C-alpha atoms as a PDB file:
ATOM      1  CA  MET A   1     -17.029   8.479   1.931  1.00  0.00           C
ATOM      2  CA  SER A   2     -13.721   9.572   3.380  1.00  0.00           C
ATOM      3  CA  LEU A   3     -11.227   7.034   4.614  1.00  0.00           C
ATOM      4  CA  GLN A   4     -11.511   8.335   8.150  1.00  0.00           C
ATOM      5  CA  LYS A   5     -15.287   7.780   8.186  1.00  0.00           C
ATOM      6  CA  GLN A   6     -14.872   4.295   6.693  1.00  0.00           C
ATOM      7  CA  VAL A   7     -12.274   3.404   9.323  1.00  0.00           C
ATOM      8  CA  MET A   8     -14.491   4.623  12.152  1.00  0.00           C
ATOM      9  CA  ASP A   9     -17.428   2.563  10.859  1.00  0.00           C
ATOM     10  CA  GLU A  10     -15.247  -0.524  10.511  1.00  0.00           C
ATOM     11  CA  MET A  11     -13.822   0.036  14.010  1.00  0.00           C
ATOM     12  CA  LYS A  12     -17.323  -0.034  15.481  1.00  0.00           C
ATOM     13  CA  LEU A  13     -18.018  -3.330  13.717  1.00  0.00           C
ATOM     14  CA  ALA A  14     -14.693  -4.791  14.830  1.00  0.00           C
ATOM     15  CA  MET A  15     -15.344  -3.779  18.436  1.00  0.00           C
ATOM     16  CA  LYS A  16     -18.768  -5.409  18.380  1.00  0.00           C
ATOM     17  CA  ALA A  17     -17.296  -8.551  16.817  1.00  0.00           C
ATOM     18  CA  LYS A  18     -14.351  -8.513  19.262  1.00  0.00           C
ATOM     19  CA  ASP A  19     -11.986  -8.804  16.275  1.00  0.00           C
ATOM     20  CA  THR A  20      -8.677  -7.703  17.803  1.00  0.00           C
ATOM     21  CA  VAL A  21      -6.631  -8.035  14.592  1.00  0.00           C
ATOM     22  CA  ALA A  22      -8.988  -5.823  12.617  1.00  0.00           C
ATOM     23  CA  LEU A  23      -9.248  -3.373  15.492  1.00  0.00           C
ATOM     24  CA  GLU A  24      -5.478  -3.062  15.786  1.00  0.00           C
ATOM     25  CA  SER A  25      -5.152  -2.506  12.021  1.00  0.00           C
ATOM     26  CA  LEU A  26      -7.919   0.079  11.945  1.00  0.00           C
ATOM     27  CA  ARG A  27      -6.418   1.929  14.886  1.00  0.00           C
ATOM     28  CA  ALA A  28      -3.124   2.089  12.977  1.00  0.00           C
ATOM     29  CA  ILE A  29      -4.896   3.715  10.014  1.00  0.00           C
ATOM     30  CA  LYS A  30      -6.728   6.139  12.281  1.00  0.00           C
ATOM     31  CA  SER A  31      -3.476   7.053  14.007  1.00  0.00           C
ATOM     32  CA  ALA A  32      -1.670   7.629  10.710  1.00  0.00           C
ATOM     33  CA  ILE A  33      -4.503   9.839   9.448  1.00  0.00           C
ATOM     34  CA  LEU A  34      -4.561  11.921  12.628  1.00  0.00           C
ATOM     35  CA  LEU A  35      -0.781  12.253  12.561  1.00  0.00           C
ATOM     36  CA  ALA A  36      -0.861  13.430   8.937  1.00  0.00           C
ATOM     37  CA  GLN A  37      -3.661  15.889   9.629  1.00  0.00           C
ATOM     38  CA  THR A  38      -1.848  17.433  12.574  1.00  0.00           C
ATOM     39  CA  SER A  39       1.510  17.566  10.833  1.00  0.00           C
ATOM     40  CA  GLY A  40       1.114  21.302  10.338  1.00  0.00           C
ATOM     41  CA  SER A  41      -0.098  21.582   6.745  1.00  0.00           C
ATOM     42  CA  GLY A  42      -3.608  22.479   7.904  1.00  0.00           C
ATOM     43  CA  GLU A  43      -5.100  20.925   4.761  1.00  0.00           C
ATOM     44  CA  GLU A  44      -7.476  18.016   4.465  1.00  0.00           C
ATOM     45  CA  LEU A  45      -5.902  14.812   3.220  1.00  0.00           C
ATOM     46  CA  SER A  46      -6.599  14.063  -0.431  1.00  0.00           C
ATOM     47  CA  GLU A  47      -7.674  10.607  -1.503  1.00  0.00           C
ATOM     48  CA  GLU A  48      -4.157  10.029  -2.904  1.00  0.00           C
ATOM     49  CA  ASP A  49      -2.625  10.955   0.458  1.00  0.00           C
ATOM     50  CA  GLU A  50      -4.941   8.533   2.228  1.00  0.00           C
ATOM     51  CA  ILE A  51      -4.011   5.734  -0.188  1.00  0.00           C
ATOM     52  CA  GLN A  52      -0.314   6.457   0.353  1.00  0.00           C
ATOM     53  CA  LEU A  53      -0.799   6.251   4.121  1.00  0.00           C
ATOM     54  CA  VAL A  54      -2.466   2.858   3.875  1.00  0.00           C
ATOM     55  CA  GLN A  55       0.169   1.628   1.398  1.00  0.00           C
ATOM     56  CA  LYS A  56       2.887   2.653   3.828  1.00  0.00           C
ATOM     57  CA  LEU A  57       1.208   0.713   6.642  1.00  0.00           C
ATOM     58  CA  VAL A  58       0.842  -2.362   4.405  1.00  0.00           C
ATOM     59  CA  LYS A  59       4.501  -2.169   3.386  1.00  0.00           C
ATOM     60  CA  GLN A  60       5.623  -1.879   7.021  1.00  0.00           C
ATOM     61  CA  ARG A  61       3.645  -4.964   7.974  1.00  0.00           C
ATOM     62  CA  LYS A  62       4.864  -6.981   4.983  1.00  0.00           C
ATOM     63  CA  ASP A  63       8.475  -6.044   5.729  1.00  0.00           C
ATOM     64  CA  SER A  64       8.033  -7.014   9.379  1.00  0.00           C
ATOM     65  CA  ALA A  65       6.435 -10.315   8.421  1.00  0.00           C
ATOM     66  CA  SER A  66       9.272 -11.175   6.030  1.00  0.00           C
ATOM     67  CA  ILE A  67      11.871 -10.413   8.716  1.00  0.00           C
ATOM     68  CA  PHE A  68       9.989 -12.570  11.225  1.00  0.00           C
ATOM     69  CA  LYS A  69       9.743 -15.425   8.697  1.00  0.00           C
ATOM     70  CA  GLU A  70      13.484 -15.227   7.982  1.00  0.00           C
ATOM     71  CA  GLN A  71      14.085 -15.613  11.707  1.00  0.00           C
ATOM     72  CA  GLY A  72      11.708 -18.574  11.898  1.00  0.00           C
ATOM     73  CA  ARG A  73       9.156 -16.649  13.966  1.00  0.00           C
ATOM     74  CA  ASP A  74       5.891 -17.562  12.266  1.00  0.00           C
ATOM     75  CA  ASP A  75       4.092 -16.789  15.529  1.00  0.00           C
ATOM     76  CA  LEU A  76       4.989 -13.107  14.977  1.00  0.00           C
ATOM     77  CA  ALA A  77       4.671 -13.098  11.184  1.00  0.00           C
ATOM     78  CA  ASP A  78       1.106 -14.419  11.056  1.00  0.00           C
ATOM     79  CA  PRO A  79      -0.500 -11.488  12.946  1.00  0.00           C
ATOM     80  CA  GLU A  80       1.345  -9.031  10.688  1.00  0.00           C
ATOM     81  CA  LEU A  81       0.004 -10.771   7.581  1.00  0.00           C
ATOM     82  CA  ALA A  82      -3.490 -10.824   9.084  1.00  0.00           C
ATOM     83  CA  GLN A  83      -3.246  -7.048   9.535  1.00  0.00           C
ATOM     84  CA  VAL A  84      -2.133  -6.691   5.907  1.00  0.00           C
ATOM     85  CA  ALA A  85      -5.345  -8.423   4.816  1.00  0.00           C
ATOM     86  CA  VAL A  86      -7.425  -5.927   6.817  1.00  0.00           C
ATOM     87  CA  LEU A  87      -5.457  -2.910   5.552  1.00  0.00           C
ATOM     88  CA  GLU A  88      -5.674  -3.960   1.912  1.00  0.00           C
ATOM     89  CA  LYS A  89      -9.477  -3.579   2.045  1.00  0.00           C
ATOM     90  CA  PHE A  90      -8.888   0.180   2.004  1.00  0.00           C
ATOM     91  CA  LEU A  91      -6.692   0.140  -1.113  1.00  0.00           C
ATOM     92  CA  PRO A  92      -7.858   0.153  -4.735  1.00  0.00           C
ATOM     93  CA  GLU A  93      -7.831  -3.232  -6.445  1.00  0.00           C
ATOM     94  CA  GLN A  94      -4.255  -4.245  -7.210  1.00  0.00           C
ATOM     95  CA  LEU A  95      -3.221  -4.834 -10.824  1.00  0.00           C
ATOM     96  CA  THR A  96      -1.745  -8.104 -12.043  1.00  0.00           C
ATOM     97  CA  ALA A  97       1.841  -8.325 -13.269  1.00  0.00           C
ATOM     98  CA  GLU A  98       0.595  -8.548 -16.859  1.00  0.00           C
ATOM     99  CA  GLU A  99      -1.436  -5.352 -16.506  1.00  0.00           C
ATOM    100  CA  ILE A 100       1.526  -3.550 -14.955  1.00  0.00           C
ATOM    101  CA  GLU A 101       3.763  -4.819 -17.751  1.00  0.00           C
ATOM    102  CA  LYS A 102       1.410  -3.347 -20.382  1.00  0.00           C
ATOM    103  CA  VAL A 103       1.598   0.086 -18.738  1.00  0.00           C
ATOM    104  CA  VAL A 104       5.402  -0.168 -18.471  1.00  0.00           C
ATOM    105  CA  VAL A 105       5.749  -1.103 -22.146  1.00  0.00           C
ATOM    106  CA  GLN A 106       3.471   1.797 -23.167  1.00  0.00           C
ATOM    107  CA  THR A 107       5.438   4.233 -21.008  1.00  0.00           C
ATOM    108  CA  ILE A 108       8.779   3.042 -22.391  1.00  0.00           C
ATOM    109  CA  ALA A 109       7.458   3.473 -25.932  1.00  0.00           C
ATOM    110  CA  ALA A 110       6.029   6.928 -25.148  1.00  0.00           C
ATOM    111  CA  THR A 111       9.230   8.216 -23.527  1.00  0.00           C
ATOM    112  CA  GLY A 112      11.625   6.554 -25.939  1.00  0.00           C
ATOM    113  CA  ALA A 113      13.544   5.023 -23.038  1.00  0.00           C
ATOM    114  CA  SER A 114      16.373   2.857 -24.286  1.00  0.00           C
ATOM    115  CA  GLY A 115      18.273   1.568 -21.288  1.00  0.00           C
ATOM    116  CA  MET A 116      18.826   1.514 -17.566  1.00  0.00           C
ATOM    117  CA  GLN A 117      19.826   5.201 -17.581  1.00  0.00           C
ATOM    118  CA  ASP A 118      16.140   6.006 -18.224  1.00  0.00           C
ATOM    119  CA  MET A 119      14.841   3.884 -15.341  1.00  0.00           C
ATOM    120  CA  GLY A 120      14.159   6.866 -13.062  1.00  0.00           C
ATOM    121  CA  LYS A 121      12.110   8.650 -15.688  1.00  0.00           C
ATOM    122  CA  VAL A 122      10.066   5.539 -16.517  1.00  0.00           C
ATOM    123  CA  MET A 123       9.583   4.616 -12.824  1.00  0.00           C
ATOM    124  CA  GLY A 124       8.328   8.103 -12.026  1.00  0.00           C
ATOM    125  CA  MET A 125       5.748   8.088 -14.779  1.00  0.00           C
ATOM    126  CA  VAL A 126       4.551   4.517 -14.176  1.00  0.00           C
ATOM    127  CA  SER A 127       4.389   4.993 -10.396  1.00  0.00           C
ATOM    128  CA  LYS A 128       2.333   8.128 -10.833  1.00  0.00           C
ATOM    129  CA  GLU A 129      -0.044   6.426 -13.273  1.00  0.00           C
ATOM    130  CA  LEU A 130      -0.490   3.314 -11.130  1.00  0.00           C
ATOM    131  CA  ALA A 131      -0.593   5.069  -7.745  1.00  0.00           C
ATOM    132  CA  GLY A 132      -2.277   2.804  -5.245  1.00  0.00           C
ATOM    133  CA  GLN A 133      -2.833   0.025  -7.756  1.00  0.00           C
ATOM    134  CA  ALA A 134       0.595  -1.594  -7.693  1.00  0.00           C
ATOM    135  CA  ASP A 135       3.484  -2.118  -5.326  1.00  0.00           C
ATOM    136  CA  GLY A 136       6.627  -0.100  -6.057  1.00  0.00           C
ATOM    137  CA  LYS A 137       8.843  -3.179  -5.783  1.00  0.00           C
ATOM    138  CA  THR A 138       6.794  -4.989  -8.436  1.00  0.00           C
ATOM    139  CA  ILE A 139       6.849  -1.982 -10.758  1.00  0.00           C
ATOM    140  CA  SER A 140      10.601  -1.620 -10.295  1.00  0.00           C
ATOM    141  CA  GLY A 141      11.245  -5.266 -11.146  1.00  0.00           C
ATOM    142  CA  ILE A 142       9.180  -5.089 -14.332  1.00  0.00           C
ATOM    143  CA  VAL A 143      10.745  -1.772 -15.447  1.00  0.00           C
ATOM    144  CA  ARG A 144      14.244  -3.129 -14.797  1.00  0.00           C
ATOM    145  CA  ALA A 145      13.499  -6.302 -16.790  1.00  0.00           C
ATOM    146  CA  LYS A 146      12.057  -4.383 -19.739  1.00  0.00           C
ATOM    147  CA  LEU A 147      14.853  -1.802 -19.894  1.00  0.00           C
ATOM    148  CA  SER A 148      17.666  -4.335 -19.602  1.00  0.00           C
ATOM    149  CA  SER A 149      16.357  -6.568 -22.411  1.00  0.00           C
END
């Protein structure tokens, strides 16, 4: 089932349940999908593109929530985090740090990376392999730690 169909089904349920947080989150996904579809490429969105859209929305909300928390505005941060929970339902299951570390170690061994100068190469390969299953910031931290040791 395509993401757009899933979102529409979930929107109907959220409307019936009068769940405003879920409805707002789902409308954001729907809007991002429509915007991507009308961007001029004329092609249907692939599953990878859909995952990237949802990841982008999750990242935006997490960044907003962290800024609000820094400013002591929990009243604004909490709705953002609630939206993140709704959005994450549409992403593949996220890997643990240990699972990400295994992939990073395998990639470093396969590429023969020896230091920080190879970080871009390793990041590119790991990010491609773990697309949708791990946050870029987490991957970056693990790659940096492994290459600098």
